[in-house]
Every structure is written in C-alpha cells, then in structure tokens.
mmCIF file of C-alpha atoms in Angstrom:
data_model
loop_
_atom_site.group_PDB
_atom_site.id
_atom_site.type_symbol
_atom_site.label_atom_id
_atom_site.label_comp_id
_atom_site.label_asym_id
_atom_site.label_seq_id
_atom_site.Cartn_x
_atom_site.Cartn_y
_atom_site.Cartn_z
ATOM 1 C CA UNK A 1126 -82.529 54.498 -148.328
ATOM 2 C CA UNK A 1127 -85.828 54.979 -146.381
ATOM 3 C CA UNK A 1128 -86.282 51.732 -145.452
ATOM 4 C CA UNK A 1129 -82.130 52.029 -144.276
ATOM 5 C CA UNK A 1130 -83.086 54.790 -142.161
ATOM 6 C CA UNK A 1131 -86.224 53.675 -140.291
ATOM 7 C CA UNK A 1132 -84.690 50.078 -139.947
ATOM 8 C CA UNK A 1133 -82.006 52.410 -138.035
ATOM 9 C CA UNK A 1134 -84.408 53.926 -136.143
ATOM 10 C CA UNK A 1135 -85.772 51.140 -135.268
ATOM 11 C CA UNK A 1136 -82.885 49.811 -133.789
ATOM 12 C CA UNK A 1137 -81.546 52.764 -131.822
ATOM 13 C CA UNK A 1138 -85.440 53.261 -130.219
ATOM 14 C CA UNK A 1139 -85.031 49.160 -129.146
ATOM 15 C CA UNK A 1140 -81.315 49.055 -128.180
ATOM 16 C CA UNK A 1141 -82.887 52.307 -125.813
ATOM 17 C CA UNK A 1142 -85.492 50.187 -124.230
ATOM 18 C CA UNK A 1143 -83.910 47.647 -123.814
ATOM 19 C CA UNK A 1144 -81.434 49.671 -121.614
ATOM 20 C CA UNK A 1145 -84.124 51.243 -120.058
ATOM 21 C CA UNK A 1146 -85.766 48.364 -118.621
ATOM 22 C CA UNK A 1147 -82.220 46.680 -118.039
ATOM 23 C CA UNK A 1148 -82.038 49.387 -115.591
ATOM 24 C CA UNK A 1149 -85.460 49.466 -114.073
ATOM 25 C CA UNK A 1150 -85.056 45.807 -113.390
ATOM 26 C CA UNK A 1151 -81.422 46.716 -111.694
ATOM 27 C CA UNK A 1152 -83.150 49.299 -109.497
ATOM 28 C CA UNK A 1153 -86.182 47.663 -108.305
ATOM 29 C CA UNK A 1154 -84.125 44.378 -107.860
ATOM 30 C CA UNK A 1155 -81.617 46.766 -105.730
ATOM 31 C CA UNK A 1156 -84.329 48.668 -103.796
ATOM 32 C CA UNK A 1157 -85.600 44.967 -102.827
ATOM 33 C CA UNK A 1158 -82.698 43.601 -101.460
ATOM 34 C CA UNK A 1159 -82.086 46.758 -99.332
ATOM 35 C CA UNK A 1160 -85.897 46.476 -97.706
ATOM 36 C CA UNK A 1161 -85.423 42.702 -97.130
ATOM 37 C CA UNK A 1162 -81.943 43.638 -95.529
ATOM 38 C CA UNK A 1163 -83.709 45.848 -93.307
ATOM 39 C CA UNK A 1164 -86.634 43.936 -92.415
ATOM 40 C CA UNK A 1165 -84.217 41.084 -91.339
ATOM 41 C CA UNK A 1166 -82.335 43.982 -89.118
ATOM 42 C CA UNK A 1167 -85.582 44.159 -87.192
#
C-alpha cells in the first residue's frame, strides 16, 4: 500500500517535472527564434 502510493507520487512528480522542462524548452526556443529574427531585421 505504502509503496504504491510512493510510486504514484514519484510518477506524478516526474510527469510534472517533464512538463515544466518541455514548456521551458519551448519558451527558450521561441525566445531565441524571435531574437534571431530581430537581429536579422537590423
């Protein structure tokens, strides 16, 4: 019982962490692409 709950919590934690990393990655990529476009305009 305890181990199942622990595994579930770990799974949720890793899932949330993965989502955060992916969203952070998307934001970074978008930021870089917009910056390069701005540099190209100058």
